[in-house]
């Protein structure tokens, strides 16, 4: 997507967008009148995200096979 072509890591995104995404994921499953038990930790950059994704792929393949 040409609009996002300059983005290669979390700091490349506007902070307002990151806050909107955090707000969305903190609130989209809220039930009126019930307390929230949701929390979001600190964000991390691309290199750590790639490690997390590879670990998730390995876990999936270990559980379900590679297809």
mmCIF file of C-alpha atoms in Angstrom:
data_model
loop_
_atom_site.group_PDB
_atom_site.id
_atom_site.type_symbol
_atom_site.label_atom_id
_atom_site.label_comp_id
_atom_site.label_asym_id
_atom_site.label_seq_id
_atom_site.Cartn_x
_atom_site.Cartn_y
_atom_site.Cartn_z
ATOM 1 C CA UNK A 1 0.000 0.000 0.000
ATOM 2 C CA UNK A 2 1.665 3.265 -1.103
ATOM 3 C CA UNK A 3 0.175 5.152 1.847
ATOM 4 C CA UNK A 4 2.087 2.998 4.344
ATOM 5 C CA UNK A 5 5.212 2.346 2.240
ATOM 6 C CA UNK A 6 7.390 4.438 4.584
ATOM 7 C CA UNK A 7 6.480 2.333 7.636
ATOM 8 C CA UNK A 8 8.897 -0.406 8.622
ATOM 9 C CA UNK A 9 8.749 -0.236 12.421
ATOM 10 C CA UNK A 10 6.434 0.911 15.208
ATOM 11 C CA UNK A 11 8.065 4.341 15.676
ATOM 12 C CA UNK A 12 7.257 5.111 12.019
ATOM 13 C CA UNK A 13 3.536 5.197 12.845
ATOM 14 C CA UNK A 14 1.781 8.290 14.162
ATOM 15 C CA UNK A 15 1.388 8.106 17.940
ATOM 16 C CA UNK A 16 -2.307 9.033 17.580
ATOM 17 C CA UNK A 17 -2.874 5.905 15.470
ATOM 18 C CA UNK A 18 -1.151 3.713 18.043
ATOM 19 C CA UNK A 19 -3.304 5.194 20.809
ATOM 20 C CA UNK A 20 -6.484 4.646 18.781
ATOM 21 C CA UNK A 21 -5.546 1.009 18.219
ATOM 22 C CA UNK A 22 -4.785 0.566 21.926
ATOM 23 C CA UNK A 23 -8.142 2.110 22.809
ATOM 24 C CA UNK A 24 -9.954 -0.147 20.342
ATOM 25 C CA UNK A 25 -8.403 -3.353 21.690
ATOM 26 C CA UNK A 26 -8.996 -2.244 25.284
ATOM 27 C CA UNK A 27 -12.687 -1.519 24.729
ATOM 28 C CA UNK A 28 -14.184 -3.518 21.855
ATOM 29 C CA UNK A 29 -15.345 -6.420 24.029
ATOM 30 C CA UNK A 30 -16.443 -4.410 27.052
ATOM 31 C CA UNK A 31 -19.747 -5.411 28.573
ATOM 32 C CA UNK A 32 -21.723 -2.477 29.999
ATOM 33 C CA UNK A 33 -21.760 -2.519 33.780
ATOM 34 C CA UNK A 34 -18.910 -5.021 34.097
ATOM 35 C CA UNK A 35 -15.325 -4.132 34.983
ATOM 36 C CA UNK A 36 -12.655 -4.582 32.340
ATOM 37 C CA UNK A 37 -9.995 -7.240 32.865
ATOM 38 C CA UNK A 38 -8.062 -6.281 29.729
ATOM 39 C CA UNK A 39 -4.568 -4.827 29.690
ATOM 40 C CA UNK A 40 -2.050 -4.156 26.960
ATOM 41 C CA UNK A 41 1.674 -4.175 27.623
ATOM 42 C CA UNK A 42 4.205 -1.882 26.047
ATOM 43 C CA UNK A 43 4.667 -2.137 22.313
ATOM 44 C CA UNK A 44 7.837 -3.496 20.804
ATOM 45 C CA UNK A 45 9.584 -3.073 17.491
ATOM 46 C CA UNK A 46 9.792 -5.054 14.309
ATOM 47 C CA UNK A 47 12.763 -7.262 15.228
ATOM 48 C CA UNK A 48 11.032 -8.568 18.359
ATOM 49 C CA UNK A 49 7.729 -8.918 16.500
ATOM 50 C CA UNK A 50 9.430 -11.099 13.887
ATOM 51 C CA UNK A 51 10.716 -13.379 16.674
ATOM 52 C CA UNK A 52 7.211 -13.613 18.178
ATOM 53 C CA UNK A 53 5.687 -14.431 14.779
ATOM 54 C CA UNK A 54 8.263 -17.155 14.073
ATOM 55 C CA UNK A 55 7.627 -18.674 17.521
ATOM 56 C CA UNK A 56 3.870 -18.643 16.863
ATOM 57 C CA UNK A 57 4.390 -20.366 13.496
ATOM 58 C CA UNK A 58 6.578 -23.011 15.138
ATOM 59 C CA UNK A 59 3.966 -23.584 17.869
ATOM 60 C CA UNK A 60 1.217 -23.938 15.266
ATOM 61 C CA UNK A 61 3.257 -26.380 13.175
ATOM 62 C CA UNK A 62 4.115 -28.380 16.285
ATOM 63 C CA UNK A 63 0.433 -28.615 17.227
ATOM 64 C CA UNK A 64 -1.217 -29.000 13.812
ATOM 65 C CA UNK A 65 1.543 -29.815 11.310
ATOM 66 C CA UNK A 66 2.767 -27.635 8.487
ATOM 67 C CA UNK A 67 -0.129 -28.303 6.182
#
